[in-house]
Every structure is written in structure tokens, then in C-alpha cells.
N, CA and C atoms as an extended XYZ file, in Angstrom:
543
Properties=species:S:1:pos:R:3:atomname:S:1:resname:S:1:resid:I:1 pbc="F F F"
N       109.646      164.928      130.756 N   UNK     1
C       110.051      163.855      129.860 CA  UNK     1
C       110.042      164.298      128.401 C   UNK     1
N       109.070      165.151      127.993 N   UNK     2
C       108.595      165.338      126.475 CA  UNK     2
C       110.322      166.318      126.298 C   UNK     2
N       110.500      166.903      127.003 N   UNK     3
C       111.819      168.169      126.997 CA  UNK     3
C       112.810      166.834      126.281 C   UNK     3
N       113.223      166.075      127.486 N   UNK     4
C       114.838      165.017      127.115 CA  UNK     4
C       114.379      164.424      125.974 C   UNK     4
N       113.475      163.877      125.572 N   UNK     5
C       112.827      162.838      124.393 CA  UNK     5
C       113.269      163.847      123.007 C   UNK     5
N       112.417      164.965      123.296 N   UNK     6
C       112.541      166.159      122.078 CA  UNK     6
C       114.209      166.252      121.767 C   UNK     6
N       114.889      166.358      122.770 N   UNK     7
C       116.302      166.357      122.379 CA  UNK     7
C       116.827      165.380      121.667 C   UNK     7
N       116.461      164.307      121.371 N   UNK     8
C       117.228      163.513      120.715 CA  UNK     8
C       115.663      162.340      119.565 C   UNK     8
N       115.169      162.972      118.541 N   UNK     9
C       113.446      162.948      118.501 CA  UNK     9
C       113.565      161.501      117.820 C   UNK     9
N       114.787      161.240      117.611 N   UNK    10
C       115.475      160.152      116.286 CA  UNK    10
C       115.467      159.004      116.967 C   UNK    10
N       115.232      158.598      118.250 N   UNK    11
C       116.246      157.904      119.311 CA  UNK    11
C       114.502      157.520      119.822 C   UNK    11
N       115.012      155.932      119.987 N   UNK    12
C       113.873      155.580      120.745 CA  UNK    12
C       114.064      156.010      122.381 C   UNK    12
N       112.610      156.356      122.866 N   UNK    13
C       112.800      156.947      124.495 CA  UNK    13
C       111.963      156.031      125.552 C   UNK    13
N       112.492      155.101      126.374 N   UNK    14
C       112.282      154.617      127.787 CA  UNK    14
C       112.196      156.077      128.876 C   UNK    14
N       110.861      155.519      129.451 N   UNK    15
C       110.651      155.902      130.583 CA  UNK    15
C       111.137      155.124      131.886 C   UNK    15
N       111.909      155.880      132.782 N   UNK    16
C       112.333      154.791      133.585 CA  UNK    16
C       111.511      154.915      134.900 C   UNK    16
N       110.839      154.007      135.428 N   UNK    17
C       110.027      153.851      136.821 CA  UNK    17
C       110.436      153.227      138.120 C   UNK    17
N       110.675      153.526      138.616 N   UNK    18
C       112.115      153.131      139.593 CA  UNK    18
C       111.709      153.584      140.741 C   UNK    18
N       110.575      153.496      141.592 N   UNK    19
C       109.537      154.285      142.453 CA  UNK    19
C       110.414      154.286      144.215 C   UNK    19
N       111.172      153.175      144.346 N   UNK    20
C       111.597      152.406      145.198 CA  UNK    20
C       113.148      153.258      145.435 C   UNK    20
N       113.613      154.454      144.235 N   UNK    21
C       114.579      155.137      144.518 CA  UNK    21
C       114.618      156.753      144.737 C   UNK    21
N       113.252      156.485      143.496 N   UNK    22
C       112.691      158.368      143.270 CA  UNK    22
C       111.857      158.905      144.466 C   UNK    22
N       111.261      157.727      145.324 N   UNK    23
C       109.978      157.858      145.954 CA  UNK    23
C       108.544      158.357      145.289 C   UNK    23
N       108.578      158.197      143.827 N   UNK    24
C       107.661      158.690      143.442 CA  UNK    24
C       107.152      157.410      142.624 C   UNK    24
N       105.760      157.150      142.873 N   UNK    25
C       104.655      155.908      142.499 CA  UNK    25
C       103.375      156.489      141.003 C   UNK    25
N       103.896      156.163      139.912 N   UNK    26
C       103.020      156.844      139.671 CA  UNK    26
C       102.484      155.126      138.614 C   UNK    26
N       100.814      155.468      138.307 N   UNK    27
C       100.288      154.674      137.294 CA  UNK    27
C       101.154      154.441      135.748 C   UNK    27
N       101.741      153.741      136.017 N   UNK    28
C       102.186      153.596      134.693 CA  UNK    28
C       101.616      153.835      133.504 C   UNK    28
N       100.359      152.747      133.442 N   UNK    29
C        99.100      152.677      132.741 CA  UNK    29
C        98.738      154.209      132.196 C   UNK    29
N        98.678      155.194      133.225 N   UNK    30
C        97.967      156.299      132.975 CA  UNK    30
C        98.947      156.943      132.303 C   UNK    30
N       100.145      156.772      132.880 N   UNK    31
C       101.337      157.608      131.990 CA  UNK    31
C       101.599      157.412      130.931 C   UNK    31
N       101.277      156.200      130.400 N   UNK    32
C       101.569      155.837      129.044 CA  UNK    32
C       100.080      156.469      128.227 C   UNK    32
N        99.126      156.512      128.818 N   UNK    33
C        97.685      157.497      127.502 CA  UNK    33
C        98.308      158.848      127.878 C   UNK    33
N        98.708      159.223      129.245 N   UNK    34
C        98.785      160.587      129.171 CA  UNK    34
C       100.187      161.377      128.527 C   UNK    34
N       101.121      160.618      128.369 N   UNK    35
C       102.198      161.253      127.647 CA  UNK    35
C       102.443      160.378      125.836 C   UNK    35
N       102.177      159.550      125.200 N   UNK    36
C       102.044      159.054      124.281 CA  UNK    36
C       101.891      160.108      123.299 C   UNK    36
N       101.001      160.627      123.159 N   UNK    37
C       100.734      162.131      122.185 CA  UNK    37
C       101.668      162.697      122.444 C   UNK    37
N       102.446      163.152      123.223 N   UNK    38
C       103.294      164.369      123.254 CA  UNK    38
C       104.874      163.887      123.443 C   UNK    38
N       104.815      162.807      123.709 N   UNK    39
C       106.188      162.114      123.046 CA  UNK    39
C       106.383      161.378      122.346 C   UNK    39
N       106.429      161.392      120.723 N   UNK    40
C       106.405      160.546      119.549 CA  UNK    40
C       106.811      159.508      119.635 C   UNK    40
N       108.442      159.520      120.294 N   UNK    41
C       109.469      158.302      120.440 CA  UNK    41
C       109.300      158.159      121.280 C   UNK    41
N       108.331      157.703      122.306 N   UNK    42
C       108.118      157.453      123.359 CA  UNK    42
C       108.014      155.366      122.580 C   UNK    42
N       109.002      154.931      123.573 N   UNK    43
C       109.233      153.096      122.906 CA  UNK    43
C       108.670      152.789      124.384 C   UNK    43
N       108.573      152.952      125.228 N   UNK    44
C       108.148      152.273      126.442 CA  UNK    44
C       108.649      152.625      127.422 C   UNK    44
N       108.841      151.219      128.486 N   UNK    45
C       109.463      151.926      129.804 CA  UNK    45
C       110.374      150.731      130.523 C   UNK    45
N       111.372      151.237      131.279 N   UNK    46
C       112.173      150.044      132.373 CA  UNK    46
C       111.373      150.079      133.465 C   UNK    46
N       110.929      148.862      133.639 N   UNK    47
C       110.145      148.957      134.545 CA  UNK    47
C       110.257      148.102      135.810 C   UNK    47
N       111.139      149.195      137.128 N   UNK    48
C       111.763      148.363      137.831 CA  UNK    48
C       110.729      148.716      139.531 C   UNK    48
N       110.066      147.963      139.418 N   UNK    49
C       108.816      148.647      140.273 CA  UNK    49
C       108.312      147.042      140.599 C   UNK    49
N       108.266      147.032      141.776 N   UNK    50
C       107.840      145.016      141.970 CA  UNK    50
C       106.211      145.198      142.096 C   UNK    50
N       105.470      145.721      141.481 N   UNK    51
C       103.845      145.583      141.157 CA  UNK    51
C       103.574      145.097      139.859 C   UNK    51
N       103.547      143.399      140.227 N   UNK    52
C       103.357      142.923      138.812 CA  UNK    52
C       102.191      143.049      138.407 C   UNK    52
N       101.074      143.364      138.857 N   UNK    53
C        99.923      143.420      138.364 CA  UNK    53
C        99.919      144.811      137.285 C   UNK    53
N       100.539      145.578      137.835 N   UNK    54
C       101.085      146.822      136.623 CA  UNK    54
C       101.656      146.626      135.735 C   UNK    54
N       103.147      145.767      135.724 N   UNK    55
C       103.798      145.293      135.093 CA  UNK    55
C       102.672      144.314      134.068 C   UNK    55
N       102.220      143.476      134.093 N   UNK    56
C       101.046      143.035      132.843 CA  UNK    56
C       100.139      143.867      132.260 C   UNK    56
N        99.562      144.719      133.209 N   UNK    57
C        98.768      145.918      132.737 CA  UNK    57
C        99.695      146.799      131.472 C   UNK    57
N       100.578      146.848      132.000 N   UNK    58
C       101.654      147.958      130.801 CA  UNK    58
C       101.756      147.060      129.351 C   UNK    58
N       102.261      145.691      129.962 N   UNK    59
C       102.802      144.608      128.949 CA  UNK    59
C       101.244      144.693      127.880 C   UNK    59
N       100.378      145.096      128.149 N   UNK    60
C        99.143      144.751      127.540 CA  UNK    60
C        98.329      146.240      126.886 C   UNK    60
N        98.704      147.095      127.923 N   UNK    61
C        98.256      148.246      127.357 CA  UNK    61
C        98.248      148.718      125.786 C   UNK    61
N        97.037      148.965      125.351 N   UNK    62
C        97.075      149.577      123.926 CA  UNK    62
C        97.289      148.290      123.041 C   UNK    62
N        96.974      147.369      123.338 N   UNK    63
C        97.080      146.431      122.953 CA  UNK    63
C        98.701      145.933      122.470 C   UNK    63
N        99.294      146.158      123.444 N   UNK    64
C       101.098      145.683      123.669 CA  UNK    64
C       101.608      146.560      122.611 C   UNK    64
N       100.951      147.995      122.577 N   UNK    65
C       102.018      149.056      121.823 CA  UNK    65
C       103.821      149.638      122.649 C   UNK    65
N       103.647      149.188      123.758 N   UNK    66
C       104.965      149.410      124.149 CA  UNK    66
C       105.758      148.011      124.700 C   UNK    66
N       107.293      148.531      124.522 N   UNK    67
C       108.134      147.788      125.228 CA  UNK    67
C       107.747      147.926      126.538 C   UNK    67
N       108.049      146.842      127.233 N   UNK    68
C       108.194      147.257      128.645 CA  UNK    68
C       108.945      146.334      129.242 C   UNK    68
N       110.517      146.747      129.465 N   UNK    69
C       111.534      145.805      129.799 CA  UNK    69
C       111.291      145.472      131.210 C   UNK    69
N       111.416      144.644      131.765 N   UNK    70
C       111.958      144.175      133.373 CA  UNK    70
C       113.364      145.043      133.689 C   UNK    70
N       113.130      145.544      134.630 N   UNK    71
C       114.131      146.030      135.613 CA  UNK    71
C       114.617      145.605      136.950 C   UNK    71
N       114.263      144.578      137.213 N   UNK    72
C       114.080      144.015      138.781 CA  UNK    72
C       115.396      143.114      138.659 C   UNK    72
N       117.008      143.063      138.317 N   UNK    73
C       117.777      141.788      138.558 CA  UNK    73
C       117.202      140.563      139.469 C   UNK    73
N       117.045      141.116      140.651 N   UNK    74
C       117.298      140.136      141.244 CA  UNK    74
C       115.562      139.232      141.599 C   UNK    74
N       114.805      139.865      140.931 N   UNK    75
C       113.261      139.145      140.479 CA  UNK    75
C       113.187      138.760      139.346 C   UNK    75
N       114.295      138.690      138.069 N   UNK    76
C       113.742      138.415      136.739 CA  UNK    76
C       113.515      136.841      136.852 C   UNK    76
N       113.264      135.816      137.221 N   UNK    77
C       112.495      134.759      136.932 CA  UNK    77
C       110.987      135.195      137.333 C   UNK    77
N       110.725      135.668      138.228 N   UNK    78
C       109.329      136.383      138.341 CA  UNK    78
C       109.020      137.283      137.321 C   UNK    78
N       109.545      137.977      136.675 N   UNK    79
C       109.254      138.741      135.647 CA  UNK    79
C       109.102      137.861      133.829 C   UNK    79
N       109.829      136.675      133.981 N   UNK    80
C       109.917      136.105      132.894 CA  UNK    80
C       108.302      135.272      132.922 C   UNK    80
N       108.006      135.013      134.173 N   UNK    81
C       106.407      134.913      134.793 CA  UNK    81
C       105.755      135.053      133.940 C   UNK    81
N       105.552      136.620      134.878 N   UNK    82
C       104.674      137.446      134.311 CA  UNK    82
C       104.605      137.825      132.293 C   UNK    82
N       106.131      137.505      132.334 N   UNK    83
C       105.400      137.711      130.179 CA  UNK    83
C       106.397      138.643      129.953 C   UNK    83
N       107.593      139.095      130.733 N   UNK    84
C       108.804      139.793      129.999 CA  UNK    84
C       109.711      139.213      129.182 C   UNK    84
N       109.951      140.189      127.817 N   UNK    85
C       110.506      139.183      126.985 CA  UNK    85
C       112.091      139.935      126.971 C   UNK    85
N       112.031      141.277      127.667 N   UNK    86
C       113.611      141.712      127.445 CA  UNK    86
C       113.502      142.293      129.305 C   UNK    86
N       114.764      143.296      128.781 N   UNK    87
C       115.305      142.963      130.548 CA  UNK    87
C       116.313      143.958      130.927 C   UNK    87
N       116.456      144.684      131.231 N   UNK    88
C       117.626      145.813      131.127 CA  UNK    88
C       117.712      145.880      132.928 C   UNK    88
N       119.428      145.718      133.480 N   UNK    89
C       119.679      145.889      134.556 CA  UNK    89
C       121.236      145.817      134.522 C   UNK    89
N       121.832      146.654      135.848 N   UNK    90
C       122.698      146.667      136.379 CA  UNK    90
C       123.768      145.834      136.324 C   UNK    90
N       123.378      144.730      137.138 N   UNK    91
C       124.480      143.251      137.403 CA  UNK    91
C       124.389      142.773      136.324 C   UNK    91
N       123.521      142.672      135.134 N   UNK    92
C       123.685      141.918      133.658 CA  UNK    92
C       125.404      142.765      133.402 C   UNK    92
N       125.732      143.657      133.828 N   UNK    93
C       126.923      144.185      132.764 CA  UNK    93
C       127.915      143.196      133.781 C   UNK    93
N       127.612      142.784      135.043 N   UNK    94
C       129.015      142.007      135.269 CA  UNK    94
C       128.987      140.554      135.793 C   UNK    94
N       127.456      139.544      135.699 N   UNK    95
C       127.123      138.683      135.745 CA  UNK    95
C       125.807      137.891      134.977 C   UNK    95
N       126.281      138.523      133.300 N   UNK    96
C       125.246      137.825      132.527 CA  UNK    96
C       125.286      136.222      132.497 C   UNK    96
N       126.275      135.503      132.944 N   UNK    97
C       126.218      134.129      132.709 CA  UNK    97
C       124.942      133.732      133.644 C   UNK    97
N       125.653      134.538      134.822 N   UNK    98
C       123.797      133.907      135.822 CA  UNK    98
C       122.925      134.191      135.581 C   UNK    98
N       122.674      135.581      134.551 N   UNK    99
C       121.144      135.555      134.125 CA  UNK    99
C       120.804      135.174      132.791 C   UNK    99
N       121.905      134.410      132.267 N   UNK   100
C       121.490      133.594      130.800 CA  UNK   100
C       120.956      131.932      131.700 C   UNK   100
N       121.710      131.399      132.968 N   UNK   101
C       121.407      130.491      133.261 CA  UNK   101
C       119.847      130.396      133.562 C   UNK   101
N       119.338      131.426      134.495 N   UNK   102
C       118.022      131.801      134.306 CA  UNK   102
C       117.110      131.809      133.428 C   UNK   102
N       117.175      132.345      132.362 N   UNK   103
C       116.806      132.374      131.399 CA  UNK   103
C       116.667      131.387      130.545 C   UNK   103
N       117.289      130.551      130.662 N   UNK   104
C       117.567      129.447      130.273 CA  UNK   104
C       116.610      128.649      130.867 C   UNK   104
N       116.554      128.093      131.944 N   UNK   105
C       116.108      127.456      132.890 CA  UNK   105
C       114.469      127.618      132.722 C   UNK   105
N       114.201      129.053      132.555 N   UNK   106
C       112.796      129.515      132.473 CA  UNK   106
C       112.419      128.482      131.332 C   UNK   106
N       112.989      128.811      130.412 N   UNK   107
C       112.679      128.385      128.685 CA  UNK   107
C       112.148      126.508      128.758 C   UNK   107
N       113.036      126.090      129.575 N   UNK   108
C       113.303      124.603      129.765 CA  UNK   108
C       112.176      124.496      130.809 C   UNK   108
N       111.585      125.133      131.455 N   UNK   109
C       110.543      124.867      132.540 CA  UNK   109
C       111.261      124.112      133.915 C   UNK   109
N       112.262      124.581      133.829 N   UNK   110
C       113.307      123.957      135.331 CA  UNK   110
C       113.453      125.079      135.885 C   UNK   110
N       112.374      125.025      136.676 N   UNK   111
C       111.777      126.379      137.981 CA  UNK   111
C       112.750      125.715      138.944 C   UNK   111
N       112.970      124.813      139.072 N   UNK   112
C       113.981      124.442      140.455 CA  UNK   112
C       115.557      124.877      140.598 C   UNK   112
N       115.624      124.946      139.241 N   UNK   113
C       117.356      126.004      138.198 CA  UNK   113
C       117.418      127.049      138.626 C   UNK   113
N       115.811      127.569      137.717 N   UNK   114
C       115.860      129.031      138.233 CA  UNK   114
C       116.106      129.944      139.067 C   UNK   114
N       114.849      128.569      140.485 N   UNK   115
C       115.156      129.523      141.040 CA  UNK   115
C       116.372      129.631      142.307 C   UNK   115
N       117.102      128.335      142.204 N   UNK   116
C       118.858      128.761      142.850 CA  UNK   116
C       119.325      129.326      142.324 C   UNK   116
N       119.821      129.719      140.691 N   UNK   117
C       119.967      130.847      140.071 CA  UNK   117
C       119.912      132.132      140.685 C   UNK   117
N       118.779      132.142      140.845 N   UNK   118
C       117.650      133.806      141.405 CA  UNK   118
C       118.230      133.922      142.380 C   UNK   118
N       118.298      132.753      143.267 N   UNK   119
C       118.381      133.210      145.211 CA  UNK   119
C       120.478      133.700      145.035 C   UNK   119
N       120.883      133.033      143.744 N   UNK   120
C       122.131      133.882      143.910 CA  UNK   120
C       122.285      135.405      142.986 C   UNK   120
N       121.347      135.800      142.688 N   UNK   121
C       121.596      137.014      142.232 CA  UNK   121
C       120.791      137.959      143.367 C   UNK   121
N       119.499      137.102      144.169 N   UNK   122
C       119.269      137.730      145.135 CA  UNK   122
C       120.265      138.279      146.522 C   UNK   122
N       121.549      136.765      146.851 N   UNK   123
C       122.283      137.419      147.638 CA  UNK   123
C       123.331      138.446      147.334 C   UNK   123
N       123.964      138.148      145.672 N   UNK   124
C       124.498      139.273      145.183 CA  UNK   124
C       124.107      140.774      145.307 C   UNK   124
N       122.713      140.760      144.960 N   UNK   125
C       121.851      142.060      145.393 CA  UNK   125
C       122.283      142.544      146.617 C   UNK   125
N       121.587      141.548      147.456 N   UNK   126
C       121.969      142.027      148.939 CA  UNK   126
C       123.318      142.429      149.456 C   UNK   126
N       124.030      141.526      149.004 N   UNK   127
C       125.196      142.277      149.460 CA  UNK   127
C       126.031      143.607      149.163 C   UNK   127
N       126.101      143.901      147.918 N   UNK   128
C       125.731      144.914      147.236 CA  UNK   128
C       125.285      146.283      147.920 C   UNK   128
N       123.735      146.165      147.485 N   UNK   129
C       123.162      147.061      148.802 CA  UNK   129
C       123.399      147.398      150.045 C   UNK   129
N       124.356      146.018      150.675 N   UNK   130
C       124.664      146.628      152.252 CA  UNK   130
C       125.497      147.288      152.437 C   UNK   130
N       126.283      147.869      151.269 N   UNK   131
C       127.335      149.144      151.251 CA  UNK   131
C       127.431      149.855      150.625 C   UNK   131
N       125.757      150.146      149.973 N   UNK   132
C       125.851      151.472      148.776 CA  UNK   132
C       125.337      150.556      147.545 C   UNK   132
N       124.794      150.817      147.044 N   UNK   133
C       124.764      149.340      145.739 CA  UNK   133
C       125.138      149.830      144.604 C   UNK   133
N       125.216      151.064      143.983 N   UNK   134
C       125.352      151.524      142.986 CA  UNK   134
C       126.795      151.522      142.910 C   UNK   134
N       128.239      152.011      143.980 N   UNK   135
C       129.438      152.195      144.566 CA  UNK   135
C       129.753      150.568      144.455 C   UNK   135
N       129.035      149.864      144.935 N   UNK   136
C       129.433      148.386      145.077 CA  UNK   136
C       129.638      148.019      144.451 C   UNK   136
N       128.531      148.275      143.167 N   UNK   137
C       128.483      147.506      141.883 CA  UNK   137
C       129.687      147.785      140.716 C   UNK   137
N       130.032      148.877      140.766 N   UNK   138
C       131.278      149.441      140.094 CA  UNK   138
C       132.339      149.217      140.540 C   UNK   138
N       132.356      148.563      141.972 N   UNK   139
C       133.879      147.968      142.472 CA  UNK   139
C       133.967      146.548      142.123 C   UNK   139
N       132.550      146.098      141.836 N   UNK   140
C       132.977      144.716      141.398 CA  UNK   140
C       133.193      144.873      139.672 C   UNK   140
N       132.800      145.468      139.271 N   UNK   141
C       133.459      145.868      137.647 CA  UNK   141
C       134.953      146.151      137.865 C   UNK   141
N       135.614      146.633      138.433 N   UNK   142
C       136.854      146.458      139.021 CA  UNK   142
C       137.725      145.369      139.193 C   UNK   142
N       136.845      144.915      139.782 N   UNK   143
C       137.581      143.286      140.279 CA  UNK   143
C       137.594      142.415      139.157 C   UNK   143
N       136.543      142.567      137.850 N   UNK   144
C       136.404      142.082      136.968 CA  UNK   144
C       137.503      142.739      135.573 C   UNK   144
N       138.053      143.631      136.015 N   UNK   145
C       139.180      144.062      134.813 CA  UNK   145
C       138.442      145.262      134.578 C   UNK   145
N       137.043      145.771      134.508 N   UNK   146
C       136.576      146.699      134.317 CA  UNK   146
C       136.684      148.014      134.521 C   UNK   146
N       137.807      148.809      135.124 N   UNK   147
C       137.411      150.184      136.130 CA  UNK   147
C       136.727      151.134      135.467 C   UNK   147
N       135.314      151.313      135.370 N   UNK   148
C       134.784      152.293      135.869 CA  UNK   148
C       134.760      153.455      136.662 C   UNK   148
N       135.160      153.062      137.982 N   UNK   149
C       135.427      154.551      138.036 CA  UNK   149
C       134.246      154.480      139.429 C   UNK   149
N       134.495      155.598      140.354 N   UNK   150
C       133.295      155.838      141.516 CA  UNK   150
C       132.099      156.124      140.970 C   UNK   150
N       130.815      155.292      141.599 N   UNK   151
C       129.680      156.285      141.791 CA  UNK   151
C       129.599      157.660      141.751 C   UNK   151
N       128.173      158.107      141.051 N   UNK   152
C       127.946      159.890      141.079 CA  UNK   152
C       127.926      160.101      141.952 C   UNK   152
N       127.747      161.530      142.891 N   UNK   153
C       127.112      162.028      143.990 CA  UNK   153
C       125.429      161.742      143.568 C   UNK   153
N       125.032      161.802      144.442 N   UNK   154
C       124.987      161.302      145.977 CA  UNK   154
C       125.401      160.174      146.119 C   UNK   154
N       125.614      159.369      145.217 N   UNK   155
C       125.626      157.646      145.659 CA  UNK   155
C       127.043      157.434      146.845 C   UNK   155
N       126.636      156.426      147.245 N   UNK   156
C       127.595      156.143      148.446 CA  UNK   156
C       129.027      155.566      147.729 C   UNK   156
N       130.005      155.479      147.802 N   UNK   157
C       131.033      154.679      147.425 CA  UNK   157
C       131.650      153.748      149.007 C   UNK   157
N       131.973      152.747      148.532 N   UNK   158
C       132.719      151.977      149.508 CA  UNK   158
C       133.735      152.162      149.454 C   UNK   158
N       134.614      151.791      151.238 N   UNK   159
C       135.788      152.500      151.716 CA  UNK   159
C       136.293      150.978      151.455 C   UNK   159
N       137.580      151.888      151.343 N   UNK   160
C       138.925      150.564      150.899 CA  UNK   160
C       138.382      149.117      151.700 C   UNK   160
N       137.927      149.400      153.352 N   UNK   161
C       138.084      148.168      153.924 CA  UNK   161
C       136.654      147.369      153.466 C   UNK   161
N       135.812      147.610      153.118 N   UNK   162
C       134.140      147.460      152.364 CA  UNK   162
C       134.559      146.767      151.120 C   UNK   162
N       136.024      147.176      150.008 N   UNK   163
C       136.013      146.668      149.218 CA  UNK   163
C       136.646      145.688      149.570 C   UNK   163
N       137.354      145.436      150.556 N   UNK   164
C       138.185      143.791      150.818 CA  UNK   164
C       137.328      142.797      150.544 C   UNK   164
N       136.274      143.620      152.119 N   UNK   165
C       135.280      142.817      152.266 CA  UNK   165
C       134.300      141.934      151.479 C   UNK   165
N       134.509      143.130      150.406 N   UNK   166
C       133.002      142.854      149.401 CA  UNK   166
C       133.591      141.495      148.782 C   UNK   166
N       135.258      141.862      148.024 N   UNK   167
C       135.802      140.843      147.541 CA  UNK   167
C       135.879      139.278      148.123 C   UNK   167
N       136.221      139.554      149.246 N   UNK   168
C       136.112      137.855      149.985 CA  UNK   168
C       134.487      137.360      150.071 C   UNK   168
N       134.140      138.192      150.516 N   UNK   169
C       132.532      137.894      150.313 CA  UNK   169
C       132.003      137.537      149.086 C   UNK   169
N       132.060      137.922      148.068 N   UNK   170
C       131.974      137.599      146.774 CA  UNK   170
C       132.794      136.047      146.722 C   UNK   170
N       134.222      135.730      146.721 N   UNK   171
C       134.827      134.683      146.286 CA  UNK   171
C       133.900      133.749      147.360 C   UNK   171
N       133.924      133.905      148.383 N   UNK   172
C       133.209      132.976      149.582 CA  UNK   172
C       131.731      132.448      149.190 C   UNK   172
N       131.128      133.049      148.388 N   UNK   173
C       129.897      132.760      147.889 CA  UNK   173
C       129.858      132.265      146.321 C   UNK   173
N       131.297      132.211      146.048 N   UNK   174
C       131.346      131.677      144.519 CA  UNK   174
C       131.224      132.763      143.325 C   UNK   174
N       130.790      134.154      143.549 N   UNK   175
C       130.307      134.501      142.532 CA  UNK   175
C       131.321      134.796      141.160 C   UNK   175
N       132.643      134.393      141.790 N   UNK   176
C       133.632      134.703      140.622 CA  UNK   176
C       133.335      133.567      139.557 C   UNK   176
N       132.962      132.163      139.880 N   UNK   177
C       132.862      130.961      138.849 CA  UNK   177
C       131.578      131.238      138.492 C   UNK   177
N       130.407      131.887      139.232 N   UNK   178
C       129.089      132.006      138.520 CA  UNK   178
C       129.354      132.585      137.565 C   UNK   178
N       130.075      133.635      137.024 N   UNK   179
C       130.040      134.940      136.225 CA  UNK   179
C       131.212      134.349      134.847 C   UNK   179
N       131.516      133.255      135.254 N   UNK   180
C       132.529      132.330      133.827 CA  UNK   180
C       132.234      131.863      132.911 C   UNK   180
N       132.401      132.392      131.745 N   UNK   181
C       131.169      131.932      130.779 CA  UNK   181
C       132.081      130.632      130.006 C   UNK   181
């Protein structure tokens, strides 16, 4: 980390924790005393790891010297919970209206908003995921006027008939009027 950070020393630097893709679990907590000294611009971390008890631990560490965004889309009313005040994810680039409605909802204390809100960014998730999610997610930037362009390697991309699919599946569940601002 200290190597990529050093490259750019001007530039605030997120650590990203993402344990659930890297397979690797590490203490956040500890990572933040043990690399802090040796990465100046070290601003915090995305922290997309569903152990909220870490997730507050970080939010608090050093007495709340770091950011520590939510990374979880399809948990951020649970994360707004727990005490996240920012939020960096995926589906925000092609369905921020549903997570301003959220957000919203949190603010207003209408947990019952929220959380139908949530359970539709949760099936968005899911569906998503059931054909690659990273490939998925860039075909629905597509559908949205967006092209992007395929997933990196390794990521999976979906085959022409996956994207029909995805599309009717999507309109069938509404998500084209969720995403209308």
C-alpha cells in the first residue's frame, strides 16, 4: 500500500477492504496503527466488509481520525445505522435515486421506506450477481445510455442472451422508474 500511496503523495489514499472478494480478512483496526506512520495520505478506508462491529471500531478509531466510507450497496441503511456518513459503491453510478430515497428515509426516521428501498437494491444486487456482477453492472450502464465497455479479466461478462434477460428482468421489477430522478 505505502508503494501506490507514495505514487501519488498529494492525493488523499483509501484503503479498500473487500475481504468477501480478495479472500483476505484482515483487522482493520490494526491496519490503520500499523500503516498510518508510513502512509502520510493515508484518508481512510472503503469499507465493504459486513462486520459492523469493525465498521464502528474504525468509525471511532484514534478518536474518528479516519474516513471510513460504507461500501456495502445493498446494506447501506444498515450502515447509515451504524454511524456512516459517506458511502462509495458501484450501483450509486446507475441508481442513485434509490439510494438518495434511502437516505432520505433514514434522515426522516421512516425505517419502513428504507427498508423497501433496501430490499430493492438488495434484489438488484442479486440479480446482478447471478451473472457475473461486475459484467452485469456495466451492461446495465448500457441500457442506461452509458457504454462502458466489458468487465476486466477475470471478471465474467454476460452473453448476449443474459443481457436480454437481465433487461426484462430489470423492467419486470421496475428498476427503470426506480432510477428516474
Amino acid at each position: 500500500c505505502a508503494e501506490i500511496a507514495g505514487a501519488a503523495p498529494e492525493l488523499p489514499f483509501f484503503f479498500y477492504d473487500i475481504p468477501g472478494f480478495t479472500g483476505v480478512s484482515l483487522s482493520m483496526p490494526q491496519f490503520l496503527d500499523a500503516v498510518a506512520d508510513r502512509i502520510p495520505n493515508l484518508s481512510g478506508i472503503k469499507f465493504t466488509n459486513p462486520d459492523g462491529m469493525m465498521f464502528q471500531q474504525c468509525l471511532h478509531h484514534q478518536d474518528g481520525a479516519f474516513s471510513i466510507l460504507w461500501g456495502t450497496d445493498e446494506c447501506l441503511l444498515a450502515g447509515l445505522a451504524l454511524g456512516a456518513t459517506g458511502a462509495v459503491g458501484s450501483t450509486y453510478n446507475f441508481a442513485a435515486p434509490l439510494y438518495h430515497r434511502i437516505m432520505a428515509a433514514f434522515a426522516a426516521n421512516d425505517f419502513e421506506k428504507g427498508r423497501f428501498e433496501q430490499k430493492r437494491s438488495v434484489d438488484l444486487v442479486a440479480r446482478l450477481a447471478s451473472i457475473g456482477y461486475m459484467g452485469a453492472a456495466k451492461a446495465v450502464m448500457g441500457f442506461l445510455g452509458v457504454p462502458v465497455g466489458p468487465a476486466r479479466l477475470p471478471q465474467a461478462n454476460p452473453d448476449k442472451d443474459q443481457i436480454t434477460s437481465l433487461r426484462a428482468d430489470l423492467e419486470e421489477m421496475g428498476f427503470f422508474d426506480w432510477v428516474r430522478v
